[in-house]
Every structure is written in structure tokens, then in C-alpha cells.
mmCIF file of C-alpha atoms in Angstrom:
data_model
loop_
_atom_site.group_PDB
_atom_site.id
_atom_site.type_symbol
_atom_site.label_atom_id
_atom_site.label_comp_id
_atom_site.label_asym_id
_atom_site.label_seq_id
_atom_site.Cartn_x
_atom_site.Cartn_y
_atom_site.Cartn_z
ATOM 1 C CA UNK F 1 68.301 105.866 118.318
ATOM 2 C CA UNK F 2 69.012 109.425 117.783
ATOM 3 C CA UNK F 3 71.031 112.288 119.846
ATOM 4 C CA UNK F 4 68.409 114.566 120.394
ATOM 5 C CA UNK F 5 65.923 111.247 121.694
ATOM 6 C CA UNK F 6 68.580 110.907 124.126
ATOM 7 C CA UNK F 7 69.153 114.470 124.770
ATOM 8 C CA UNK F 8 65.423 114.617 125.444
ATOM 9 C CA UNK F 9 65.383 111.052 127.735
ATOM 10 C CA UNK F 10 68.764 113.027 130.184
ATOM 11 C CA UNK F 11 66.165 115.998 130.538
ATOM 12 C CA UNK F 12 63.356 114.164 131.600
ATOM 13 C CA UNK F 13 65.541 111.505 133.978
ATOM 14 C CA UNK F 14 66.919 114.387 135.483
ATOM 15 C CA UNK F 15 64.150 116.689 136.510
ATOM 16 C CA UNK F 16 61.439 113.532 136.152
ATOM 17 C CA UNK F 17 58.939 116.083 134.661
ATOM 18 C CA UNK F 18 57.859 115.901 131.206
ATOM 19 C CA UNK F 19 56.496 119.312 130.607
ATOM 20 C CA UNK F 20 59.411 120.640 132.292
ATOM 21 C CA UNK F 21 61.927 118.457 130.337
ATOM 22 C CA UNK F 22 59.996 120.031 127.197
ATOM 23 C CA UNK F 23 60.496 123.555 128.414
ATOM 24 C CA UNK F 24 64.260 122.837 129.253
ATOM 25 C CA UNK F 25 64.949 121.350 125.801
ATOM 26 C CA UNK F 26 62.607 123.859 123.504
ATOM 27 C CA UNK F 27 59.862 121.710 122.126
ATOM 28 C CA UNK F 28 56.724 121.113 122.904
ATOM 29 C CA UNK F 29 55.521 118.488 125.641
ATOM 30 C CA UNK F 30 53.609 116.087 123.134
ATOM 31 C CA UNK F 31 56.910 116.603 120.773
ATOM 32 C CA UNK F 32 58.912 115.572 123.686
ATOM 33 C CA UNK F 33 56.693 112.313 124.414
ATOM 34 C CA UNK F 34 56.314 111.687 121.190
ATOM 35 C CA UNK F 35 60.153 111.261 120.796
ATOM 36 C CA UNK F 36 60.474 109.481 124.363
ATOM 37 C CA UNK F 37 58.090 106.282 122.585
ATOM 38 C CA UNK F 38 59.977 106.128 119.737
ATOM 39 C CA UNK F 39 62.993 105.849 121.430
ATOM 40 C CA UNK F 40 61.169 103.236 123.940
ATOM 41 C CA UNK F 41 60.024 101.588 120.608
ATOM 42 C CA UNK F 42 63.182 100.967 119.103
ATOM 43 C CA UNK F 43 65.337 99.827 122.149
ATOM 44 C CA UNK F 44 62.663 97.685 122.893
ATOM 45 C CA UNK F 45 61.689 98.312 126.680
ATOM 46 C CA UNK F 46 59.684 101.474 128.073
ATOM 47 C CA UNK F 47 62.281 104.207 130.365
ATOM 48 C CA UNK F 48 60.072 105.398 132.513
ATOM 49 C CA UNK F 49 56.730 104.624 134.757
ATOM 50 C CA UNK F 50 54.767 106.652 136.653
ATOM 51 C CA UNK F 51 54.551 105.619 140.313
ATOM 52 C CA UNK F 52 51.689 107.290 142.694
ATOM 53 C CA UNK F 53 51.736 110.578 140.019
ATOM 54 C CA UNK F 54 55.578 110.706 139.622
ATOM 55 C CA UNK F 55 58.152 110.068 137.172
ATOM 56 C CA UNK F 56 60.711 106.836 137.626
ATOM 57 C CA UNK F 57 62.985 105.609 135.819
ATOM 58 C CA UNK F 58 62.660 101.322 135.027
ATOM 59 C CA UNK F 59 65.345 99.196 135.018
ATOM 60 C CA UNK F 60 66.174 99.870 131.433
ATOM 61 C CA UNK F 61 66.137 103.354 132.162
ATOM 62 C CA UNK F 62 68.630 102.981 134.849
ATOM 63 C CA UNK F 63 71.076 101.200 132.706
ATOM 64 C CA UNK F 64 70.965 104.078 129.648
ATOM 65 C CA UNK F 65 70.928 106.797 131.542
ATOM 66 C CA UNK F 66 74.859 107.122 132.201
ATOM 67 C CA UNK F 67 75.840 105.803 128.890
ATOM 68 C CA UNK F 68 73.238 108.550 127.527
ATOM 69 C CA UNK F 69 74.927 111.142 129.125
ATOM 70 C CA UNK F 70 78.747 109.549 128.121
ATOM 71 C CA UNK F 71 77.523 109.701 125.073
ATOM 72 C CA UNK F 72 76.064 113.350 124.794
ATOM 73 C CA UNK F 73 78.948 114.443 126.370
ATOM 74 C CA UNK F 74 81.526 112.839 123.861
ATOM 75 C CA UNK F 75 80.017 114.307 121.470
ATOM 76 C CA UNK F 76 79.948 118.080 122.948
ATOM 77 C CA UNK F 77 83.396 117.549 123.570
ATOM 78 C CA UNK F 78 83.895 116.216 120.106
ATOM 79 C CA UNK F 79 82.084 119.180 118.497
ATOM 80 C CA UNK F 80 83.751 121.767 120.963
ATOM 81 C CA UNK F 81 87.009 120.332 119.602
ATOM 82 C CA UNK F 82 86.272 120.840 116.041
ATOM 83 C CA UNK F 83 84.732 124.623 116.777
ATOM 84 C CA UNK F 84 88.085 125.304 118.452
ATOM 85 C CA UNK F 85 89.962 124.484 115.975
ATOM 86 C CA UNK F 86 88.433 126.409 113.171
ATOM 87 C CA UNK F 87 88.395 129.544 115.349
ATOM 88 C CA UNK F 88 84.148 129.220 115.977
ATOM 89 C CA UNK F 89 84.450 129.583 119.835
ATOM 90 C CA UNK F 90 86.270 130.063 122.518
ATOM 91 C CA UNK F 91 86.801 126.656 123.859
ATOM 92 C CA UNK F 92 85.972 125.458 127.574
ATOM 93 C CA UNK F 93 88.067 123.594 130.306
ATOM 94 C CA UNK F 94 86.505 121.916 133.274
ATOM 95 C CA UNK F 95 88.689 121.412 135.891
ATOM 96 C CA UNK F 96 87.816 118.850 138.938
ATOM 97 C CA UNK F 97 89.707 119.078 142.579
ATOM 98 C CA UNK F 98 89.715 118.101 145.845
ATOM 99 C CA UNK F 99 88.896 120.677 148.476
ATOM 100 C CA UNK F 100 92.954 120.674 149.473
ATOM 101 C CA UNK F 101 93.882 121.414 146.126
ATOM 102 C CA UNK F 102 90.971 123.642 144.878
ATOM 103 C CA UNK F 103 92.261 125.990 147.712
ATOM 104 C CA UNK F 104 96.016 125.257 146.933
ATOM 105 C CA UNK F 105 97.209 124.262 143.619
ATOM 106 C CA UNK F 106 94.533 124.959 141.492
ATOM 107 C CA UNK F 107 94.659 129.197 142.103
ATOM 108 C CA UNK F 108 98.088 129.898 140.926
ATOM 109 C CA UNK F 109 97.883 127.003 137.972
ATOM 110 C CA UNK F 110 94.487 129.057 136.944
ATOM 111 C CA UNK F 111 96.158 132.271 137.498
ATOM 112 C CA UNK F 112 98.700 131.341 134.682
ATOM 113 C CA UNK F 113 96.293 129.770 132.407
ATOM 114 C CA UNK F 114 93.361 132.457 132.435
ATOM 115 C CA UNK F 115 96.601 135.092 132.019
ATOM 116 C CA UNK F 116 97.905 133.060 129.019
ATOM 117 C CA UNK F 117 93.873 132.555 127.659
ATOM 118 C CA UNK F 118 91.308 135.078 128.623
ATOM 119 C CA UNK F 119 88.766 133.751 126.582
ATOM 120 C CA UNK F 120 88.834 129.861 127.509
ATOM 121 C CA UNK F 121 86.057 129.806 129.620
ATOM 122 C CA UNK F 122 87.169 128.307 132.700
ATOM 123 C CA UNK F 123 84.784 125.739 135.452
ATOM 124 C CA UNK F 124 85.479 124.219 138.459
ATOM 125 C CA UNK F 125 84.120 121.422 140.075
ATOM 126 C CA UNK F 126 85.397 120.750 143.849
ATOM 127 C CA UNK F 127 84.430 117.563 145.385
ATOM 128 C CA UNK F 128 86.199 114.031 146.902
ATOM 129 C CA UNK F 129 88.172 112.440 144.895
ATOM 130 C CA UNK F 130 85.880 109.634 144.747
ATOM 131 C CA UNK F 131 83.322 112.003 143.135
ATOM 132 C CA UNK F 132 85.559 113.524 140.814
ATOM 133 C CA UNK F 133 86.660 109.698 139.340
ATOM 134 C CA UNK F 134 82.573 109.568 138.920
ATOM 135 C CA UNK F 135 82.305 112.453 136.937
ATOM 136 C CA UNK F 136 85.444 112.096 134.817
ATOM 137 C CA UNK F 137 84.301 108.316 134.020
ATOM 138 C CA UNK F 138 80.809 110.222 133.197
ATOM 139 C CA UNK F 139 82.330 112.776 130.934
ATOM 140 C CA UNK F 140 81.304 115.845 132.651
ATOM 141 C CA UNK F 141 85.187 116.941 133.938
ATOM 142 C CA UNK F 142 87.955 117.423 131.492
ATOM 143 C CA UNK F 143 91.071 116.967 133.882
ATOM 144 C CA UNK F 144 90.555 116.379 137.710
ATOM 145 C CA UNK F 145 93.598 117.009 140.155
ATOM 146 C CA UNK F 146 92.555 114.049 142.609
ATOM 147 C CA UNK F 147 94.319 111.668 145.460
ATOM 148 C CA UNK F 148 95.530 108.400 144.445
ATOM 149 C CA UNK F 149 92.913 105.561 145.994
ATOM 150 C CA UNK F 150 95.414 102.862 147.657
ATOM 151 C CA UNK F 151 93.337 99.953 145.469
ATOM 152 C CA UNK F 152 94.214 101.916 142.084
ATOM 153 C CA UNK F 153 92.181 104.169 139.193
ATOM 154 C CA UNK F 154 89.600 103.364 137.662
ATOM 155 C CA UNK F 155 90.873 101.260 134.337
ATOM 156 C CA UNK F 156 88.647 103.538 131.911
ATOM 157 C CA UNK F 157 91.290 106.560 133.119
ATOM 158 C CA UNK F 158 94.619 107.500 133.099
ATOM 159 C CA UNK F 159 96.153 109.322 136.341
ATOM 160 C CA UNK F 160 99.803 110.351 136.218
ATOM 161 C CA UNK F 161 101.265 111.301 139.341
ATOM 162 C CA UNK F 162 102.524 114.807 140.085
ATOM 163 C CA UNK F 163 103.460 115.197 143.734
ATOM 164 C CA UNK F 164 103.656 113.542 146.835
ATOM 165 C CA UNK F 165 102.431 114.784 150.196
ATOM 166 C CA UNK F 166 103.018 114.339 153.444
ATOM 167 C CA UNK F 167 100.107 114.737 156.089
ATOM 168 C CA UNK F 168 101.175 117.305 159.255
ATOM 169 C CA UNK F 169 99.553 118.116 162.260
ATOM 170 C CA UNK F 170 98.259 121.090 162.383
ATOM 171 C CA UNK F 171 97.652 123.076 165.797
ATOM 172 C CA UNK F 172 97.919 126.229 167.421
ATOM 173 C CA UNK F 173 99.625 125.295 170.507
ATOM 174 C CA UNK F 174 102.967 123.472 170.554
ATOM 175 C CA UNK F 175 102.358 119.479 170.731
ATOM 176 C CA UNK F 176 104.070 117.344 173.319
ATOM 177 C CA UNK F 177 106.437 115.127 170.927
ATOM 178 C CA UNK F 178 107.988 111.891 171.913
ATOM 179 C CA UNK F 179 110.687 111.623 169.103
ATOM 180 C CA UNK F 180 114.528 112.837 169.435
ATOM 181 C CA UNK F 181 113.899 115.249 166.611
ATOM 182 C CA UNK F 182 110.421 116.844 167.841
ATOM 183 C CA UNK F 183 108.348 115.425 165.360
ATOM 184 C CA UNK F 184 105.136 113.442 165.909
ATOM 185 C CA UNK F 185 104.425 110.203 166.172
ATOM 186 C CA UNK F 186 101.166 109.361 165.651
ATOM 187 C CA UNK F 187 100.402 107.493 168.717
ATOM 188 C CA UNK F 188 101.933 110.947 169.940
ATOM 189 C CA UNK F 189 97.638 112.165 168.952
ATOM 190 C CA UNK F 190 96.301 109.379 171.356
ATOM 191 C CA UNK F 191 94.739 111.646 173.753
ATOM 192 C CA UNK F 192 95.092 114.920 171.826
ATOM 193 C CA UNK F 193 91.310 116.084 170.615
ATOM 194 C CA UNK F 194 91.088 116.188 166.872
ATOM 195 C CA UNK F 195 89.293 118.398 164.594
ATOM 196 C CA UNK F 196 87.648 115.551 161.932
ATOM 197 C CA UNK F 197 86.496 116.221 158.408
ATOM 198 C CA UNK F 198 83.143 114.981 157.312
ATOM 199 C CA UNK F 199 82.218 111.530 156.407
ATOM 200 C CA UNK F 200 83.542 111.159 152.717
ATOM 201 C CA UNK F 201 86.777 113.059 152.878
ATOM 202 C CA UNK F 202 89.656 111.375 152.192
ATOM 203 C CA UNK F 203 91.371 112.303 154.894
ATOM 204 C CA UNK F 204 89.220 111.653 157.373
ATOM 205 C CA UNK F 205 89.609 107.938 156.542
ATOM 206 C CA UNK F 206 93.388 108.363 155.862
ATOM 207 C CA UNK F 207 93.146 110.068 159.907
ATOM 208 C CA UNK F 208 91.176 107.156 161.174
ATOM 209 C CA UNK F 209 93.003 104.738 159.508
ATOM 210 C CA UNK F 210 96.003 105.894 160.934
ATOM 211 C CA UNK F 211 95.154 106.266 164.316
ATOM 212 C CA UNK F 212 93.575 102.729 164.001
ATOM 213 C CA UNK F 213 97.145 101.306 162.794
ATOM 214 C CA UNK F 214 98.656 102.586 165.899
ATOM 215 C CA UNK F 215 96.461 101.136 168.118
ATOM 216 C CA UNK F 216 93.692 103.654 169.251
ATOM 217 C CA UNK F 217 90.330 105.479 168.534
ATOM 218 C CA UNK F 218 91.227 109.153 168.129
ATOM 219 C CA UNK F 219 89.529 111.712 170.865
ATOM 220 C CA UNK F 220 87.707 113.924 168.518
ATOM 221 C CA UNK F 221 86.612 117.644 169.845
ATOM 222 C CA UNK F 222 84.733 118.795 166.766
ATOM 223 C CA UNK F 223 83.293 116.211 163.981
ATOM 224 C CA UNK F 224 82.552 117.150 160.373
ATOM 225 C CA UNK F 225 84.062 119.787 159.346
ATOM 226 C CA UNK F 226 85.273 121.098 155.329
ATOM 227 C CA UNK F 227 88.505 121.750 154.934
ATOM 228 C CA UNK F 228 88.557 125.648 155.282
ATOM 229 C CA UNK F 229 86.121 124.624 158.441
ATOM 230 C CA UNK F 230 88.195 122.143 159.791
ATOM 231 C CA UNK F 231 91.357 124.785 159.630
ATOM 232 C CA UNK F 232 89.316 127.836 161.211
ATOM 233 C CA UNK F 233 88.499 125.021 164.182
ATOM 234 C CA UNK F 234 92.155 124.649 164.432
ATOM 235 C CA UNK F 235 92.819 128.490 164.764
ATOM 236 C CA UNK F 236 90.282 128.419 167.181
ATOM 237 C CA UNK F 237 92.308 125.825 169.340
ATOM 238 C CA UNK F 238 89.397 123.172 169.528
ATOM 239 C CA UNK F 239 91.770 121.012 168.591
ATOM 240 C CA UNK F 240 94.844 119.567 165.855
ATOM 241 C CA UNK F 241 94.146 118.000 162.469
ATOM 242 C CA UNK F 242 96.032 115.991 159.960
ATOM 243 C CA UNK F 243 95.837 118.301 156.868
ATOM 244 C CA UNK F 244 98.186 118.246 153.772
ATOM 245 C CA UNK F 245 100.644 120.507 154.307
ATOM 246 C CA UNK F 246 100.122 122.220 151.317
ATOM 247 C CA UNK F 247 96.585 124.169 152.994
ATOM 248 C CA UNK F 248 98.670 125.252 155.778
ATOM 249 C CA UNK F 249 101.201 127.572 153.774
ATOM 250 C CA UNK F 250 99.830 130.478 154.082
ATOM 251 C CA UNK F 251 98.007 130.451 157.260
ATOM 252 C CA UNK F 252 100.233 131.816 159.770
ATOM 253 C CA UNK F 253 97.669 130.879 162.892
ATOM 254 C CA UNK F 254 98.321 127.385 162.437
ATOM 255 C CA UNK F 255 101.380 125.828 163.885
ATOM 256 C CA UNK F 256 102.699 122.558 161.507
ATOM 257 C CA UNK F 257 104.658 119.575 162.924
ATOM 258 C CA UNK F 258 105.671 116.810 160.869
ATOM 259 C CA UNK F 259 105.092 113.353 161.394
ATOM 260 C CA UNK F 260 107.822 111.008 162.045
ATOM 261 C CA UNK F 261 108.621 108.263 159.475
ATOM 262 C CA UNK F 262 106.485 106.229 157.557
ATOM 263 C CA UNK F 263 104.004 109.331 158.615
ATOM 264 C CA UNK F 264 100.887 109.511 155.971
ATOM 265 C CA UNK F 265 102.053 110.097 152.703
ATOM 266 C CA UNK F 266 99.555 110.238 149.975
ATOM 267 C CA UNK F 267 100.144 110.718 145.908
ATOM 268 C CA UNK F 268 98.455 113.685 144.150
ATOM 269 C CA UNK F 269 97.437 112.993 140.436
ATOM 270 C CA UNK F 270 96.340 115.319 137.037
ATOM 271 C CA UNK F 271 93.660 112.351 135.768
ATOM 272 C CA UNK F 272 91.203 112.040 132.487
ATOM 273 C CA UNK F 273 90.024 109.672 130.733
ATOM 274 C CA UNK F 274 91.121 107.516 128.374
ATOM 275 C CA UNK F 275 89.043 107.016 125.559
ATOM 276 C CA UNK F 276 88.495 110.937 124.713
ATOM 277 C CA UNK F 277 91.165 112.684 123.064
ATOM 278 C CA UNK F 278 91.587 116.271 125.042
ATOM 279 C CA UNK F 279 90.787 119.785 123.491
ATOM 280 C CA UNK F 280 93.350 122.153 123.255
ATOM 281 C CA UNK F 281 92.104 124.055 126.315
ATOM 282 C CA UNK F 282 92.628 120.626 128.402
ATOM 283 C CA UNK F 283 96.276 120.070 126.886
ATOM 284 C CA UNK F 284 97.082 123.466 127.557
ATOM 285 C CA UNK F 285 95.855 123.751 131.142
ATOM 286 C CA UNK F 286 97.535 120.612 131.188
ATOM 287 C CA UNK F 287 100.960 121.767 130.320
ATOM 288 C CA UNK F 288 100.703 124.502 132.389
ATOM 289 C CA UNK F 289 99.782 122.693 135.820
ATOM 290 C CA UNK F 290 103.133 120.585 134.945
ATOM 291 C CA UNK F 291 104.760 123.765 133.980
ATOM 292 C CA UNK F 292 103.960 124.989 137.407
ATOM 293 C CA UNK F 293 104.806 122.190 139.482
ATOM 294 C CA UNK F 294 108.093 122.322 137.780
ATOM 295 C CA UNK F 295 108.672 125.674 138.291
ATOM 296 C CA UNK F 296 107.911 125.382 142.010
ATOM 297 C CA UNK F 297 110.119 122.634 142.157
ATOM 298 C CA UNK F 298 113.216 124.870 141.225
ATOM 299 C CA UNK F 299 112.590 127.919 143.964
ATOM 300 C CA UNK F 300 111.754 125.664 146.544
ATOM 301 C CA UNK F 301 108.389 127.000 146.602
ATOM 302 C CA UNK F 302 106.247 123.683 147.158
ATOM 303 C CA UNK F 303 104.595 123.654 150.913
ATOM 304 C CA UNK F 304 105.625 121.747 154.045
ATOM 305 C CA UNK F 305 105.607 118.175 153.165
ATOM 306 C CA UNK F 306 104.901 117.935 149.352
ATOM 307 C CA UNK F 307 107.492 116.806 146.953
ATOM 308 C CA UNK F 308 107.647 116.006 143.185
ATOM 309 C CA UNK F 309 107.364 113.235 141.361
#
């Protein structure tokens, strides 16, 4: 088994075209299937099978394909490090976060990194933190800023926890409260229409869940919304959301009440894997998320409901 048999058996999985995996990789499409068999050959079992003209991957396939790309991608990273190091390139960061903290955290943390290195080049992947856990475990993010799952990481990663956050409602009319101190409880939201994310977001189940712990099946006014959706439905007055405080700080339409204790409190993490020592770039943007949390921390300039840890 070779690295550019398995570069070649990624292409073709992915676009499930062999004279179009052959264009995408440089050689020629009987080079290309030429390398495919004698990859087949030596691991024993054919990859692919052609079912009513198209390409599928078999059972084997299936099972190589993500440690194919774990492995390309261990050893880009590995050969990225070594460039780096002797001065041959610039070096690359990719950077995973959830849609709260793509819009919120990440901007000023990149702001100080791309300021400190102009010539890292810089990607961004935003997705659920679900999705992100995927992709680190694949190899295809560096560092992912993601929400702690209540069961735990996955044990091929290691997450350390940066801030807490408290969930708030967010509205643009005032909110009929029924604690001493005016903020909500959530039963408080029993017959208040709610804005709800999509199916996948984290908060969305973190909302329902809620709701469901206090007894009730939330009213919902508008269903499915992104985040920067979900907010502009707010400012519309179709309804409140929970939303991490932190996406509220600098929209001055939206009115934020806390939640009365135990509220919704979830952990934010900086997470990568395990097994792969970082580049530089990764340390470095690294350092300087924790540098900026820190910093923060000591003018009081973390949002509504988020903390340190």
C-alpha cells in the first residue's frame, strides 16, 4: 500500500468518477485504474463496484475510506510541520466553530492572530459541534472551538474547557417574569412563542430539553432558523429565543433577560486531537485564543452570561 494509491482511492470515493478522479489527481485514467487494482490486489478485496453505470464503494471500501483520509491527512500535517520549520512555507491553521462562536469569539481571536502572522494562511470551518468532533477525529480541522456534549468527548481528543455560558432569553419586548429579581424562569416561556433553530443545533435540543424538564412543549412561532436567522426573527418580534449570551452583545435590538438558577449553562471548549502533535500555527492560534480569553477576563469584557474557566 502506497500514499499516492490511497491518494488516488479518496479522489475516486469522493467524486465516484474515475476519469474525473484522474483529472483531479494529474494522471491519466488507465494510470489511475491501474493503481486502484493494485491497491485492490494487495489488501485483498476489490473498493469499488459499479451499480446500474455508477461508482460505489463495497464494504471494504467503506471501512478504508476514513482511515485513508486520517492517514493522508497526518501526513500533510506532518510534512506542513517540517516545511514550517525550515522556513519552506507559510504554514496553515484550520480553525472549526460553532455558529455562536464563529460570529463571537472567533473574530477578535483571528483579528490578533492574522495581526501577529500575516502570512499563516488562515480557514474556517463553521458547523455543530457534533460535526466539528467528526472532522477533527478525521483530521481535516486543526483546533475546533466546540460545546461540551453532556455524555463526554470523543476519547481519540482532548477538549480543555475555556468558558462557561449561560443561555438568555432573548426578545424585543419586555417578558412577563415570575421571580423576585425579574429574571426568567423557564416555565416563565410556557406560552411565550419561540424562535427555534434548525434540527441539529445544539441549542435547539438544549431549548427543548429544557422546556421538556419543566413540564411543557414550547409554542414555537418560527421553526428552523441559523443563528444570525434566528436573531433577525427576534428583532423582528416573531418571537424570544434562548441564545448564548455571548451573540447578543452587540446587537442593541435585542432585549436579554437572564434565566433564574440552575438556568442552561453549557461549557465552551478549544479541542484537537490527540494523537497529532500541532504545528506551530495551531500552538500559536492556540495561545492566543487563551491569551484573549484572559485578557477579556481582566476588563470585564466577556458578554452577558459567559464566565471563565
Amino acid at each position: 500500500m502506497q500514499l499516492h494509491q490511497l491518494r488516488y482511492f479518496v479522489a475516486v470515493a469522493e467524486v465516484r468518477h474515475f476519469t474525473q478522479a484522474a483529472d483531479l489527481v494529474g494522471i491519466t485514467q488507465p494510470s489511475l485504474s491501474k493503481q486502484i487494482h493494485a491497491l485492490e490486489t494487495d489488501l485483498g478485496a476489490p473498493l469499488f463496484e459499479r451499480v446500474r453505470g455508477n461508482i460505489a464503494l463495497t464494504a471494504a471500501g467503506e471501512v478504508l475510506l476514513p482511515m485513508a483520509k486520517r492517514i493522508l491527512a497526518d501526513v500533510d500535517t506532518a510534512t506542513r510541520e517540517v516545511q514550517e520549520l525550515v522556513g519552506l512555507r507559510r504554514g496553515r491553521v484550520r480553525l472549526g466553530a460553532t455558529p455562536s462562536l464563529a460570529t463571537s469569539l472567533a473574530p477578535p481571536v483571528l483579528r490578533r492572530f492574522r495581526d501577529a502572522h500575516p502570512t499563516v494562511d488562515l480557514r474556517v470551518e463553521e458547523g455543530g459541534s457534533q460535526d466539528l468532533v467528526r472532522d477533527l477525529v478525521r483530521g481535516d480541522l486543526d483546533l475546533a472551538l466546540i460545546i461540551m456534549p453532556a455524555a463526554g468527548i470523543d476519547p481519540g481528543l482532548r477538549a480543555d474547557p475555556i468558558l462557561r455560558e449561560s443561555l438568555v432569553v432573548a426578545s424585543v419586548d419586555p417578558l412577563p417574569a415570575t421571580s423576585g429579581t425579574g429574571e426568567l424562569r423557564i416555565t416563565d416561556l410556557r406560552d411565550q412563542p419561540l424562535v427555534m433553530f434548525r434540527e441539529g443545533y445544539d441549542l435547539r435540543d438544549a431549548t427543548l430539553q429544557a422546556c421538556r424538564d419543566a413540564g411543557f412543549e414550547p409554542t414555537l412561532s418560527v421553526d428552523g432558523g441559523e443563528m444570525d436567522a434566528v436573531l433577525s426573527f427576534v428583532e423582528a418580534g416573531l418571537g424570544a429565543a434562548l441564545v448564548p449570551g455571548i451573540v447578543v452583545a452587540r446587537r442593541p435590538g435585542i432585549r436579554v433577560t437572564r434565566l433564574a438558577p440552575p438556568g442552561v449553562r453549557r461549557t465552551i471548549a478549544v479541542a484537537r486531537r490527540k494523537d497529532v502533535v500541532p504545528t506551530h500555527a495551531g500552538r500559536e492560534l492556540r495561545r492566543i485564543l487563551l491569551e484573549y480569553v484572559h485578557d477579556a477576563t481582566g476588563s470585564d469584557d466577556l458578554p452577558p452570561g459567559v464566565e471563565p474557566l
